[in-house]
Each structure stands twice: as C-alpha cells, then as structure tokens.
XYZ file of C-alpha atoms in Angstrom:
702
model
C 110.751 -1.207 203.638
C 112.945 0.106 200.665
C 112.184 -0.445 197.458
C 114.945 -0.004 195.475
C 118.159 1.271 196.845
C 121.430 2.870 194.263
C 124.418 2.415 195.421
C 127.110 4.909 193.450
C 130.906 6.556 194.334
C 133.984 5.235 194.247
C 136.296 2.351 196.366
C 136.771 6.381 198.131
C 133.733 7.116 198.844
C 130.664 5.811 198.578
C 127.295 7.006 199.174
C 123.408 4.380 199.363
C 120.898 5.302 199.181
C 117.410 4.093 199.543
C 113.049 4.607 199.347
C 110.441 2.957 198.411
C 107.018 3.682 197.326
C 105.750 5.629 200.061
C 108.826 6.850 200.334
C 111.481 10.074 199.608
C 114.716 8.856 198.623
C 117.251 8.904 202.393
C 120.791 8.286 202.302
C 121.318 4.244 204.364
C 124.912 3.892 205.203
C 128.095 5.385 203.570
C 131.581 3.521 202.832
C 135.098 4.319 203.425
C 138.090 2.455 201.607
C 134.917 -0.534 201.824
C 134.470 0.583 205.307
C 130.551 0.166 205.667
C 128.498 1.613 208.175
C 124.116 2.242 207.841
C 122.852 5.221 208.385
C 120.387 6.887 210.402
C 117.960 6.946 207.377
C 116.794 10.056 206.657
C 115.377 11.944 203.004
C 118.775 13.137 201.706
C 116.355 16.868 200.078
C 114.768 19.713 203.015
C 112.056 21.838 201.783
C 110.251 24.619 203.169
C 107.823 26.832 201.276
C 105.310 29.315 202.198
C 102.252 26.947 201.920
C 104.495 23.693 203.428
C 105.688 24.484 206.477
C 107.717 21.427 209.131
C 106.616 19.091 210.431
C 106.214 18.836 213.586
C 106.585 23.023 213.956
C 110.595 23.899 214.546
C 112.815 26.575 212.809
C 114.765 23.301 212.030
C 116.186 22.792 208.012
C 114.763 19.409 208.612
C 111.442 17.507 208.584
C 109.777 19.561 206.495
C 106.660 18.906 204.739
C 107.537 18.281 201.329
C 110.995 16.242 202.341
C 108.853 13.860 203.927
C 105.804 14.125 200.051
C 109.362 14.095 197.294
C 108.647 9.928 195.990
C 111.370 9.139 193.367
C 111.415 9.266 189.611
C 114.800 9.011 188.175
C 117.707 8.839 188.838
C 121.252 9.114 186.365
C 124.823 9.558 186.434
C 127.984 9.783 184.414
C 131.362 10.800 183.825
C 132.772 13.748 182.933
C 136.543 15.219 182.924
C 137.852 14.450 186.476
C 135.121 13.957 188.349
C 131.981 11.387 189.128
C 128.445 12.557 188.951
C 124.518 11.413 190.591
C 121.638 12.731 190.027
C 118.797 11.855 191.645
C 115.410 13.334 190.372
C 111.830 13.531 193.025
C 108.831 15.481 192.972
C 106.055 15.860 194.993
C 103.455 16.388 192.422
C 104.147 20.239 193.283
C 107.609 20.616 192.177
C 110.118 18.687 191.243
C 113.573 18.306 193.039
C 116.978 16.752 191.189
C 119.573 15.842 194.061
C 123.070 16.499 192.487
C 126.494 15.302 193.510
C 129.673 15.568 191.999
C 133.078 14.259 193.088
C 136.532 13.805 192.014
C 138.262 11.116 190.818
C 140.819 9.717 194.121
C 138.974 11.989 196.559
C 137.303 11.058 198.873
C 134.553 14.285 199.318
C 131.528 14.926 197.128
C 129.756 18.240 196.193
C 125.995 18.600 196.024
C 123.962 20.612 195.360
C 119.695 20.961 195.416
C 117.026 21.751 192.113
C 114.197 22.671 192.796
C 111.585 22.750 189.166
C 107.849 24.265 189.981
C 105.768 21.650 187.741
C 102.832 22.877 189.516
C 99.714 25.027 188.154
C 100.486 28.118 190.965
C 103.649 29.720 191.698
C 106.134 28.479 194.388
C 108.101 29.973 197.359
C 110.527 29.478 199.116
C 112.041 29.603 202.398
C 114.884 27.496 202.801
C 116.618 24.423 200.970
C 119.037 22.465 202.136
C 122.465 20.918 199.333
C 122.779 17.872 201.419
C 120.955 15.985 204.233
C 121.491 13.652 206.081
C 122.002 11.586 209.439
C 125.812 10.503 210.798
C 125.327 8.796 213.217
C 125.078 4.121 213.017
C 121.575 1.905 212.976
C 122.105 0.180 215.081
C 124.654 1.927 217.605
C 125.127 0.185 221.086
C 124.377 3.783 223.625
C 121.413 3.509 223.913
C 121.758 7.839 223.135
C 122.370 7.863 219.609
C 124.247 11.462 220.098
C 126.708 9.488 222.973
C 131.029 10.077 222.578
C 129.862 12.040 218.845
C 131.817 15.607 219.780
C 131.312 18.900 217.358
C 134.483 20.984 215.489
C 133.946 24.043 215.073
C 135.335 27.739 213.925
C 134.605 30.549 214.868
C 136.149 34.511 214.310
C 136.681 38.130 215.136
C 138.494 40.492 214.000
C 142.543 39.750 214.424
C 141.189 36.428 216.356
C 140.216 34.764 212.500
C 139.883 31.137 212.776
C 139.330 30.180 216.323
C 138.286 26.852 216.492
C 137.053 24.111 219.504
C 135.061 20.932 220.436
C 132.430 20.271 222.506
C 130.876 17.465 222.563
C 127.390 16.888 221.057
C 125.203 16.432 223.946
C 125.663 18.333 226.413
C 123.385 21.331 226.947
C 123.199 22.617 222.925
C 121.888 18.943 222.546
C 119.952 18.012 225.577
C 118.409 13.521 226.905
C 114.870 15.336 225.661
C 113.782 11.821 226.553
C 111.405 12.736 222.500
C 110.688 8.728 222.399
C 108.453 9.527 224.292
C 106.391 11.529 223.154
C 106.571 10.828 219.292
C 107.744 13.971 218.241
C 110.795 15.300 216.871
C 112.524 17.791 218.504
C 112.097 21.207 217.712
C 115.886 23.477 217.965
C 119.297 22.449 217.315
C 122.479 23.670 217.136
C 121.957 25.951 213.895
C 125.362 28.319 212.768
C 124.848 30.953 210.323
C 126.855 33.751 208.032
C 124.783 36.031 207.252
C 125.169 38.913 204.964
C 128.986 39.035 202.995
C 131.192 38.580 205.668
C 130.043 35.133 204.964
C 133.956 33.696 207.390
C 133.176 36.961 209.555
C 131.755 35.113 212.538
C 130.730 31.995 212.242
C 133.281 29.503 209.975
C 131.137 26.877 206.222
C 134.132 24.307 207.699
C 132.514 22.252 210.442
C 133.775 18.394 211.997
C 131.791 15.434 213.526
C 133.707 13.078 214.873
C 132.715 9.850 217.116
C 136.252 8.469 218.621
C 135.219 5.453 220.673
C 133.195 4.104 217.195
C 135.701 5.630 214.150
C 133.053 7.547 212.778
C 133.514 10.550 211.552
C 132.293 13.897 209.161
C 133.578 16.656 207.600
C 131.956 19.449 205.483
C 131.903 22.443 203.788
C 129.251 25.488 202.138
C 130.434 26.761 198.932
C 129.208 29.938 198.798
C 130.638 33.761 199.808
C 127.460 35.472 200.877
C 124.963 34.092 203.768
C 124.486 30.378 204.519
C 123.391 28.211 207.480
C 124.452 24.096 208.958
C 123.002 22.475 211.533
C 123.078 20.092 213.631
C 120.469 18.173 216.077
C 119.091 15.287 216.437
C 115.508 13.087 215.739
C 113.678 10.387 218.255
C 116.511 7.747 216.056
C 118.753 9.305 215.708
C 121.192 12.289 214.540
C 121.550 14.314 211.334
C 123.035 17.475 209.656
C 122.188 19.410 207.041
C 123.804 22.578 205.179
C 122.350 24.883 202.848
C 122.670 28.156 201.243
C 120.632 31.669 202.618
C 117.573 30.721 204.218
C 114.148 32.864 205.077
C 114.366 33.264 208.908
C 118.239 33.379 209.066
C 118.394 36.156 206.312
C 115.677 37.056 204.869
C 115.184 34.852 202.060
C 112.690 33.816 199.717
C 112.755 33.207 195.686
C 109.086 32.344 194.411
C 108.652 30.342 191.467
C 106.672 31.176 189.400
C 105.427 27.605 186.951
C 108.225 26.407 185.367
C 110.006 28.177 187.209
C 113.824 26.418 188.518
C 116.663 27.174 191.262
C 119.662 25.885 192.287
C 121.001 25.791 196.125
C 124.281 26.887 197.325
C 127.130 24.196 197.284
C 128.389 22.158 200.433
C 131.157 19.636 199.852
C 131.118 16.711 202.641
C 133.543 13.725 203.860
C 132.834 10.353 205.831
C 135.619 9.224 207.621
C 137.560 6.553 210.273
C 138.773 9.792 212.087
C 140.300 13.478 211.942
C 142.883 13.062 209.775
C 140.845 12.216 207.334
C 139.113 14.536 206.991
C 141.177 17.176 206.785
C 142.963 14.976 203.796
C 139.964 14.629 202.159
C 138.867 18.522 202.159
C 141.903 18.859 200.915
C 142.147 16.673 198.063
C 138.785 18.395 197.462
C 139.785 21.829 197.685
C 142.867 21.493 195.149
C 140.809 19.746 192.645
C 137.851 22.637 192.790
C 140.886 25.103 192.335
C 140.436 27.263 189.070
C 144.573 26.059 187.133
C 146.148 28.711 187.245
C 150.520 29.105 187.208
C 150.280 30.529 190.529
C 148.629 27.904 192.145
C 152.324 25.997 192.652
C 154.639 28.302 192.181
C 153.470 30.692 194.806
C 155.910 33.427 194.545
C 156.595 35.549 197.496
C 155.107 38.733 197.897
C 156.367 41.683 199.340
C 152.529 44.368 200.895
C 153.947 47.545 202.455
C 151.344 48.014 205.000
C 151.496 45.408 207.900
C 152.987 47.047 210.127
C 155.155 49.287 207.404
C 153.331 52.540 205.222
C 149.760 51.019 206.268
C 147.886 52.606 204.016
C 150.480 55.896 202.859
C 152.726 55.432 200.443
C 154.905 58.223 198.646
C 157.315 57.027 195.890
C 160.267 58.151 199.430
C 158.788 55.858 201.240
C 158.690 53.293 198.293
C 162.014 52.942 196.495
C 164.220 51.785 200.111
C 161.426 49.192 199.993
C 162.293 47.284 197.193
C 165.468 48.121 197.439
C 165.120 45.581 200.075
C 162.459 43.166 199.843
C 164.645 42.407 195.806
C 167.292 41.654 197.386
C 165.862 38.771 199.790
C 164.556 37.378 197.701
C 161.089 38.638 196.646
C 158.873 38.247 193.987
C 156.133 40.534 193.599
C 156.092 43.671 195.476
C 152.199 45.188 196.253
C 151.584 49.215 196.354
C 148.733 48.820 199.521
C 146.269 51.321 200.409
C 146.476 54.841 199.130
C 148.204 54.866 195.969
C 145.200 56.065 194.226
C 144.458 59.328 196.857
C 145.588 62.826 197.030
C 144.339 64.520 200.381
C 145.328 61.931 203.206
C 142.594 60.503 203.291
C 141.865 57.813 201.547
C 139.054 55.916 202.644
C 135.235 57.316 201.940
C 137.607 58.868 198.275
C 137.751 55.232 196.576
C 135.992 54.318 193.276
C 137.752 55.949 190.380
C 140.970 54.211 190.956
C 143.317 56.537 189.713
C 146.896 57.856 190.886
C 147.564 59.936 193.152
C 150.411 63.153 191.419
C 151.032 64.732 194.449
C 151.904 61.116 196.601
C 154.115 59.537 193.719
C 155.141 63.304 192.226
C 156.780 61.770 188.700
C 153.931 58.993 188.616
C 153.597 56.248 190.385
C 154.957 54.195 186.819
C 158.074 54.905 188.262
C 157.806 53.053 191.081
C 156.132 50.207 189.041
C 159.815 50.478 186.506
C 160.973 50.495 189.829
C 159.623 47.565 191.052
C 160.036 45.213 187.911
C 164.100 46.601 187.413
C 164.738 45.130 190.679
C 162.893 42.295 189.473
C 159.386 41.171 190.956
C 156.272 42.073 188.962
C 153.904 44.631 190.290
C 151.103 45.155 192.132
C 148.592 47.148 193.776
C 145.492 47.367 196.174
C 142.263 47.630 195.171
C 138.570 47.668 197.061
C 136.674 46.624 194.005
C 133.424 46.320 195.722
C 132.813 49.190 197.372
C 132.238 53.543 196.179
C 133.748 56.563 198.713
C 131.306 58.061 199.587
C 133.063 61.656 198.458
C 134.041 59.273 194.811
C 133.575 61.191 192.137
C 132.342 57.960 191.002
C 129.204 57.282 193.709
C 127.715 60.080 191.165
C 128.192 58.731 188.424
C 127.137 56.232 188.049
C 123.581 55.130 187.745
C 121.087 54.040 191.374
C 120.660 50.619 190.592
C 124.266 50.726 190.348
C 124.305 50.341 193.988
C 123.149 47.819 196.387
C 119.764 49.518 197.416
C 117.780 48.718 199.587
C 113.801 50.758 199.964
C 115.273 52.515 196.876
C 118.163 53.450 198.501
C 122.211 53.310 198.790
C 123.087 50.984 201.284
C 125.711 52.977 202.965
C 129.213 51.069 205.776
C 132.015 52.828 206.706
C 131.211 56.219 204.443
C 130.941 53.616 201.330
C 128.420 52.093 199.256
C 128.283 48.812 197.708
C 128.595 48.085 194.109
C 125.820 45.717 192.920
C 127.028 43.416 189.836
C 123.332 42.781 188.326
C 124.113 45.674 186.765
C 126.062 45.483 183.306
C 127.340 49.659 185.017
C 128.564 48.502 188.136
C 130.706 45.465 186.308
C 131.643 48.130 182.965
C 133.162 50.402 185.627
C 135.152 47.936 186.908
C 136.274 46.037 184.460
C 137.384 49.472 183.399
C 139.845 49.822 186.026
C 141.719 46.867 185.797
C 142.123 46.964 182.333
C 143.017 50.063 182.346
C 145.417 49.519 185.859
C 147.103 45.939 184.116
C 146.765 47.583 180.307
C 149.232 50.561 181.472
C 151.818 49.839 184.412
C 151.798 45.327 183.738
C 150.212 45.099 186.707
C 150.606 41.406 187.281
C 149.435 41.068 191.355
C 145.854 42.950 192.200
C 146.263 42.356 196.310
C 141.252 42.691 196.403
C 140.395 43.909 199.767
C 136.658 43.853 201.112
C 136.142 46.368 204.387
C 132.142 46.195 203.947
C 129.832 44.153 205.003
C 125.734 45.756 203.360
C 124.129 42.960 204.872
C 120.391 41.296 204.737
C 121.576 42.337 201.025
C 119.278 44.491 197.615
C 114.703 44.281 197.486
C 115.739 46.044 194.063
C 114.444 43.637 190.952
C 114.844 40.650 194.117
C 112.151 37.991 195.917
C 113.298 39.821 199.281
C 116.827 41.410 200.357
C 118.153 38.390 200.644
C 117.723 36.583 196.860
C 118.241 39.388 196.170
C 122.332 39.112 198.678
C 121.998 35.980 196.250
C 121.721 36.924 192.605
C 124.847 39.717 193.765
C 127.127 36.563 195.569
C 126.823 35.033 192.799
C 127.015 37.788 189.280
C 130.786 38.462 191.922
C 130.921 35.220 191.463
C 131.147 35.241 187.587
C 132.948 38.365 187.012
C 135.902 37.162 188.895
C 135.976 34.321 186.178
C 135.772 36.686 183.602
C 138.129 38.298 184.612
C 140.446 35.953 185.182
C 139.320 34.360 181.965
C 140.552 37.892 180.056
C 143.855 38.059 182.134
C 145.317 34.282 182.663
C 147.994 34.738 183.753
C 147.167 37.793 186.452
C 146.858 36.458 191.015
C 145.121 38.087 192.781
C 145.149 37.496 196.599
C 141.115 37.706 197.927
C 141.989 39.666 202.425
C 138.115 40.497 203.217
C 139.493 42.351 205.462
C 141.386 39.535 207.488
C 139.603 36.369 206.196
C 135.947 38.287 206.881
C 135.354 36.393 203.598
C 136.645 33.484 202.876
C 134.975 30.780 201.315
C 135.745 28.111 198.999
C 134.030 29.513 195.936
C 135.593 32.700 196.507
C 139.323 30.431 197.406
C 138.253 28.323 194.212
C 138.726 31.185 191.994
C 141.092 33.592 193.379
C 145.342 32.661 193.982
C 145.861 33.434 198.486
C 143.731 35.047 201.337
C 144.863 36.606 204.237
C 144.400 34.920 206.991
C 144.166 38.169 209.256
C 144.262 41.836 210.141
C 146.475 40.887 214.170
C 149.725 43.398 213.880
C 151.304 41.884 217.331
C 153.333 38.625 216.001
C 152.794 36.469 218.790
C 149.211 36.981 218.528
C 149.784 34.858 215.120
C 150.523 31.852 214.582
C 147.497 30.290 216.329
C 145.168 31.553 213.521
C 147.962 31.395 210.827
C 148.524 27.675 212.203
C 144.224 26.823 212.019
C 143.983 28.087 208.290
C 144.185 25.207 206.427
C 141.124 23.694 208.385
C 139.720 26.290 206.162
C 141.907 26.660 202.877
C 144.380 25.433 200.712
C 148.197 25.968 203.067
C 149.127 27.305 200.325
C 146.824 30.025 200.462
C 146.814 30.925 203.388
C 148.965 34.279 203.399
C 150.398 34.521 206.981
C 152.350 37.610 207.626
C 156.372 37.997 208.490
C 156.867 41.378 209.690
C 159.950 41.361 211.429
C 161.082 44.549 211.901
C 163.872 46.577 213.123
C 163.229 46.866 216.826
C 163.374 42.695 216.950
C 166.018 40.889 218.500
C 167.192 37.991 216.597
C 164.283 35.037 218.498
C 161.522 37.446 217.521
C 162.374 39.048 213.795
C 162.813 34.370 213.226
C 159.342 34.301 214.742
C 157.690 36.619 212.758
C 159.238 34.807 209.792
C 158.055 30.994 210.545
C 154.593 32.650 210.711
C 155.028 32.343 206.657
C 156.470 29.603 205.822
C 153.931 26.595 206.182
C 151.302 29.041 203.934
C 151.724 31.467 201.258
C 155.313 33.050 202.154
C 153.629 36.629 202.641
C 156.613 39.625 203.639
C 156.542 42.862 204.661
C 158.123 45.318 207.138
C 160.918 48.036 207.278
C 163.531 45.472 206.351
C 165.238 48.371 204.329
C 166.015 50.065 207.822
C 167.480 46.217 209.321
C 171.296 45.082 210.447
C 172.346 43.221 207.318
C 172.239 40.604 210.292
C 169.490 41.240 209.567
C 168.320 41.235 206.360
C 170.578 38.053 206.352
C 167.506 35.934 207.993
C 164.944 37.279 206.175
C 166.847 35.546 202.727
C 167.420 33.082 204.826
C 163.419 32.888 205.105
C 162.546 33.599 202.492
C 164.975 30.742 200.844
C 163.856 28.162 202.823
C 159.852 29.253 201.815
C 160.905 28.569 198.409
C 162.346 25.423 199.713
C 158.820 23.988 200.869
C 157.191 25.007 198.312
C 156.756 22.203 197.027
C 155.947 20.367 200.419
C 153.143 23.111 201.145
C 151.596 22.495 198.266
C 150.970 18.780 198.295
C 151.101 18.162 201.399
C 148.100 17.328 204.036
C 147.865 19.744 207.610
C 148.278 17.486 210.792
C 148.389 19.484 214.385
C 151.361 17.461 216.551
C 149.886 19.100 219.425
C 146.304 19.846 218.568
C 145.269 22.368 217.707
C 145.879 26.276 218.746
C 144.211 27.684 221.569
C 144.368 31.466 222.064
C 145.856 31.810 224.443
C 148.237 27.967 224.657
C 152.168 28.997 225.138
C 153.140 26.368 222.215
C 151.431 25.858 218.341
C 152.593 23.718 215.891
C 151.326 23.389 212.470
C 152.308 20.025 210.374
C 152.564 18.543 206.043
C 152.903 15.346 205.807
C 153.877 15.316 202.564
C 154.994 11.222 200.425
C 158.721 11.345 201.947
C 158.853 13.587 204.811
C 156.516 16.108 207.437
C 157.677 19.137 207.856
C 156.975 21.203 211.299
C 156.792 24.823 212.408
C 156.708 25.688 216.195
C 156.024 28.083 217.693
C 156.309 28.850 221.976
C 154.672 32.607 222.593
C 156.020 31.510 226.301
C 159.679 31.887 227.921
C 157.562 29.469 231.465
C 158.071 26.328 229.294
C 160.813 25.854 227.431
C 160.320 21.645 226.687
C 157.517 19.816 224.806
C 156.628 16.779 223.582
C 154.349 15.884 220.315
C 152.513 12.395 220.003
C 153.237 11.548 215.895
C 151.442 7.975 215.767
C 151.864 7.937 211.711
C 155.513 7.692 212.020
C 155.601 5.092 214.980
C 158.944 2.881 214.263
C 160.110 4.833 211.956
C 164.168 6.446 212.700
C 163.775 9.829 212.267
C 166.584 11.848 210.650
C 165.445 15.681 212.375
C 166.618 18.493 210.756
C 166.148 22.488 211.341
C 164.980 24.254 208.099
C 164.507 28.013 209.573
C 166.559 29.625 210.952
C 170.151 28.178 211.154
C 171.649 31.061 211.463
C 170.413 30.976 215.629
C 170.919 28.520 218.264
C 169.839 24.686 217.329
C 166.930 23.367 219.483
C 167.158 20.119 221.341
C 165.076 17.030 220.122
C 164.900 13.626 220.755
C 162.434 10.490 218.838
C 161.411 8.055 220.462
C 160.541 5.171 217.456
C 158.994 3.412 219.787
C 156.898 5.687 220.832
C 155.964 8.165 218.050
C 157.445 11.585 220.694
C 159.764 13.911 219.558
C 160.733 16.010 223.034
C 161.918 19.310 221.215
C 163.742 22.104 224.286
C 164.565 25.399 223.434
C 166.348 28.347 224.614
C 165.619 30.855 227.233
C 164.301 32.928 225.075
C 161.053 34.543 225.630
C 159.417 33.887 222.422
C 161.429 31.544 219.936
C 160.198 29.748 216.929
C 161.943 26.378 214.406
C 160.357 24.747 211.237
C 161.384 21.019 211.464
C 161.906 18.521 208.711
C 162.005 15.354 209.213
C 162.811 12.496 207.693
C 163.415 8.609 207.670
C 165.607 7.020 206.854
C 164.487 4.380 204.683
C 163.336 7.446 203.008
C 164.982 9.762 200.401
C 164.043 13.492 198.874
C-alpha cells in the first residue's frame, strides 16, 4: 500500500502520484476538468543500463530493473511565468532520477523530461531513458480484458504521402490476449514505433493517441525531438501502458556513459488526457501555441509566393522571376521566396550547395536586381537555403575541417552527393552564421525557406560515446543554432521544409514559423495531407501548397486554392500566364486567406468527415472558433456529388451558411438540420471541386 500521495496540476488536468518505502513513485490517477480516473499504476521512470536491464527480459522501454528499484527522495514545485512545474526526485543509490514536469496555465497538457545523475562511484552506461511512462487503462475496469475497447490513432509518412493517419484496435494481431496472468510474468513484446536518424517524421510520426470511446477515456502525446525517438504501447499482467523516449540503444545505436557526478536529460515529451478525441487535439493545439517561440509572424501569417512547386522547379533566372514577381504582387502576396538554384552557375545545383553565393549567369544584373524588384512590388524578399549540408563539389567541402562534418570511423558521412555538417563544431556554426548574416545584411532577406533533403543515418562516433549519442548532441546543437540565429535576427521568418515535412517535429516547429506539408505535385492528392496536418502541427503553421495553373479549369484552380486556405497560405504556379479571370480567382483566394487568419491562428481543428483517407472521395477540415466555424470540403470524385456531415457540437443551433471561397463560381447547395446536427452539401457535376464555408450560429455575432 502507498505511504504517500501527491496531487499536482490545475483544474483542467491533474496528476496523482503515489509511492511507498518498498516501491517507486507511480502515476495512479488523472483528472480532466474534475472527472477523475484511477489508472493502472506503473513507475513514472524507466531506464535501462548495461548493469541493470529489463525484468523480465524483453525489448521494452518498460518494466526495467532500475525503474522498480527507485525510491522517493523529495519533490518540489513552483511557477515560472505562465506555467507551473513539479520535480520528483528518486534514487536507487546508483543514479538520482528527477522527473521534471511543466504545465501551462489553463492547458490540459504536461511536458515531461527525465534527468539522470550518476551518484555512485562507477560509470553508468545508459541504454534508454523514458521521458514519460504510465499506465493508460482504468483500474478496476468492468471488462476482464484491460485493453478491450481501446484503439490507437497513429500517423505514417512518406515523401509525397505525408501524414497518413489510421485507427486500429489494440487488442488484435499486434497485442493478442496472451493470458499472461497465468504465468505471473509480463509479456515481452509491445507495439513499438520508432524514428531513426534526422528525418524525425520521415516514416512514423511522434504524435499519437489512445482512445476508449466506451469508457470516455483518451490519451494523446507528442515527442519533441528533431532526431531519433521511440514510443510504445503494451500491457502487463494488470493493464495497459505507454512509454515515450528519445533515442535508444536497440533502435538507434544510442548509449551514454555517465561518469560519477555526470548528468543526462531526456528529450521532452508532451502528454494530454481527456474524455474524447476532440479534447486531446484541442489540448495539444493549445500547448503548441503556448510553447511556440514568440514572433510577430505567428498571427500575421503573411501570404508567401514561392517559385518552386509546379513552376520553376529549381531553375530561377531574372527573366523568369520578374513576371512572377509582378503577378504575385498583383494578387496580394506579401512575401516572395526565390527557391533552389539561385546560387548555381553550372545548371547542376544539387551537389554544389554550401557556399551560398548568388549565381552570376542566372542573374546578369546581379541577384540584387531581383531582390529590389520584389521589394519595389511591396513584398518581403526570401531565399531557399539548405544550411546543414555541403555538396561534394562545393569548395566548402574542402575548406572546413574534417571534424566539422558528421563522421563515422573517421570518414565523412556522404548521402545523395552531400556531406552533413556537425553543428557541435564551431567552424560549422561560424560558416552557417556567416552565410545567413551576409544574406540578411547584403540583400535584406526577410524570409528563408530552410530545406533538408538527406538523412545521415545513425549519427557520428566522433567525440561521442556512441553514434546515437553523437547524433543527439548534434540535434541539440542544431536547435541551439536556430535559437541563436533568431535571437540575432528576431524579425526573420523561417519556413521549415525538410524535403516535404520529413522533419516536422515539435522541437523544430516550436521555433520556426511555418512547415511545408508536402512535395506532392498532384493537386488532387494534396487535400488528405493538408487536412491531416493539424494533427502534427499548428494549423497556422501548415503551409499547404496552392498552385493553380493556366491549364486548369476554374473548378480545378479553385480546388487547388482551397487546399491552402485553412493553413498558412502558400502560393505558387505560373500565375503570370493565367487569364484575367484566373488571376481574379487567385486574388479572391488570397483575400480570403487574409480574412481567415484570425480564425486559423486561434481556432481548434476538427474533421467533420473523420480523418482523411488517402483515397477518400470527400475530404474535410474544420476550424472551430469562438463565434463561428470554418470548413473546407474537397470533392475528389464526380461519382459522389453530395455528402452529409455530422456536427454534434452545433446541435440545436440555427446556422447561417455562407461561401468564403470561391464566390465567383456556382454555389453549392447546403441544408442544415439543427435537431440532428447534420449538414447536407451538394456540389455541381465537375470532376473535382472544393469550397470553404463559414457556419455562423444565428445567436452570435462576429
């Protein structure tokens, strides 16, 4: 039985901890807005070392020998600015472990980290350290199967198919009923989801959810790391658990040797609890807004025109850019970004990157002539940059010391004709600082698109305990470089691209203004990516490409433009070659995007038709505000001209339904049933079409 108990948090989200003289600190209960639930009690910290492994033997983060041996020492709490904090200290005589929790005011989410200190007399070699570990199933469940009714919602990614979400029941092929209670031993396997290298969202997503609709319970989380991470879901003889961590020995070759007195801190992870999926999404959205670096662009969300996607494709010249600049300004763009190729004279820019000096052949009058044209048109100038890599043909590859690059066995790691800088090295940092500072000083650049098109793999063994340790140090040095850069240039707006959202984790997005959500060039395939993006990032950061083309029919152009509206409007396309009617449609979309900025930067995303499937004929994204809702609907098949949408949060309210965009094309038919909360929508017979609608309750005003 526990000897002591601690309840911490605020009325929106509270955690209850218990401990005893013969057991570690455990999370035993959670409460959301006064609704308390006892949860399966497990140690709040799990860590593996060379000298103390799992008990019983397994490949899990959980059920570690050290986690069981830890005993309570002390706790302290307080407030800092707009958040509260709690530190729980435990020890087993070999390590001192501090669980560090942080909770923003009025946000139902907690950020967790674990600090491990060697308090013994011999080295301690870490193999994994959880940032969060707890049970999720309710104690005393009416069902004999603690996982019954639980499902997980998780995301997968690939280049051109980013952010594909699916929901599956936990009890099934991945977690079969083992009758483990008859053995007296916990199972050895779990659902293990990992990311290795530096494409932190290149295959799996560090955000996920657990939900039991029957019990009205749900959990959500995000791991805030720009490198390797792992989350797992499993069960033991008494219930279900989930655990979150950064790199591990098993997954990413990470070990860290702590000499006596040395310390290590895990990567941050954020956890939320609620009664339904919408609560969890709302809490993560609110937390991301709280955690985001303050910047004037966060709410202004200036419209960006970028010349790359389906347009110049990395081949900018003065002759090609000047007409696009004039056209972009005419439709209302506020930032014009010159994308890849601006630094290359040879026509083969991929493996020549690194010096970042403007081409003289592409810009006979100098890059400054084009930058001046952008500024004269009333827009802020921007440039594409891939700062962390150096092409194998670049002079920088030979001018920087060998140790300024990621190394393994003394050799530079090469991937796709690029070397990767190691931002732990002062020469690498000085080089990048010089590049950015000179471009800002010489040309007055106000916007950078930071791309990242290679994954160097496990890491570096240079000056590190392991390749994973070297990579983790580099990951953290990269974040420190970004922080210092923005401290020097506080008004600079930086896009995080990363080869179409291959590194769109919350560590990066808490610092950078916007995230290009995909490199997908088929405008009909883009809506599922755009609609699902707010699960992983703030809607105001989701830069969903809108690239209308002269060859498109009006409904097709409107479809492409709607894709950008409920995010950070990101425009491209040969708009200079479009007809007057086509340019008018684009101008209307830009005007609509500007009018929607308050809705997007303060609203909470939801999915009126459920989370989008890759092949769905209808796709939707909603934004719930304080006085009205905005919904984008894409119809991707002429076989389904009509759709019905359930909006339970608006049941009993009469609505005014208006078209935000496009108003120049034929309106869709809508019918609202307030009693059932069902909206019926019917479009015309166009093969593809899209609309953005405002749903305004008649008992409120804007």
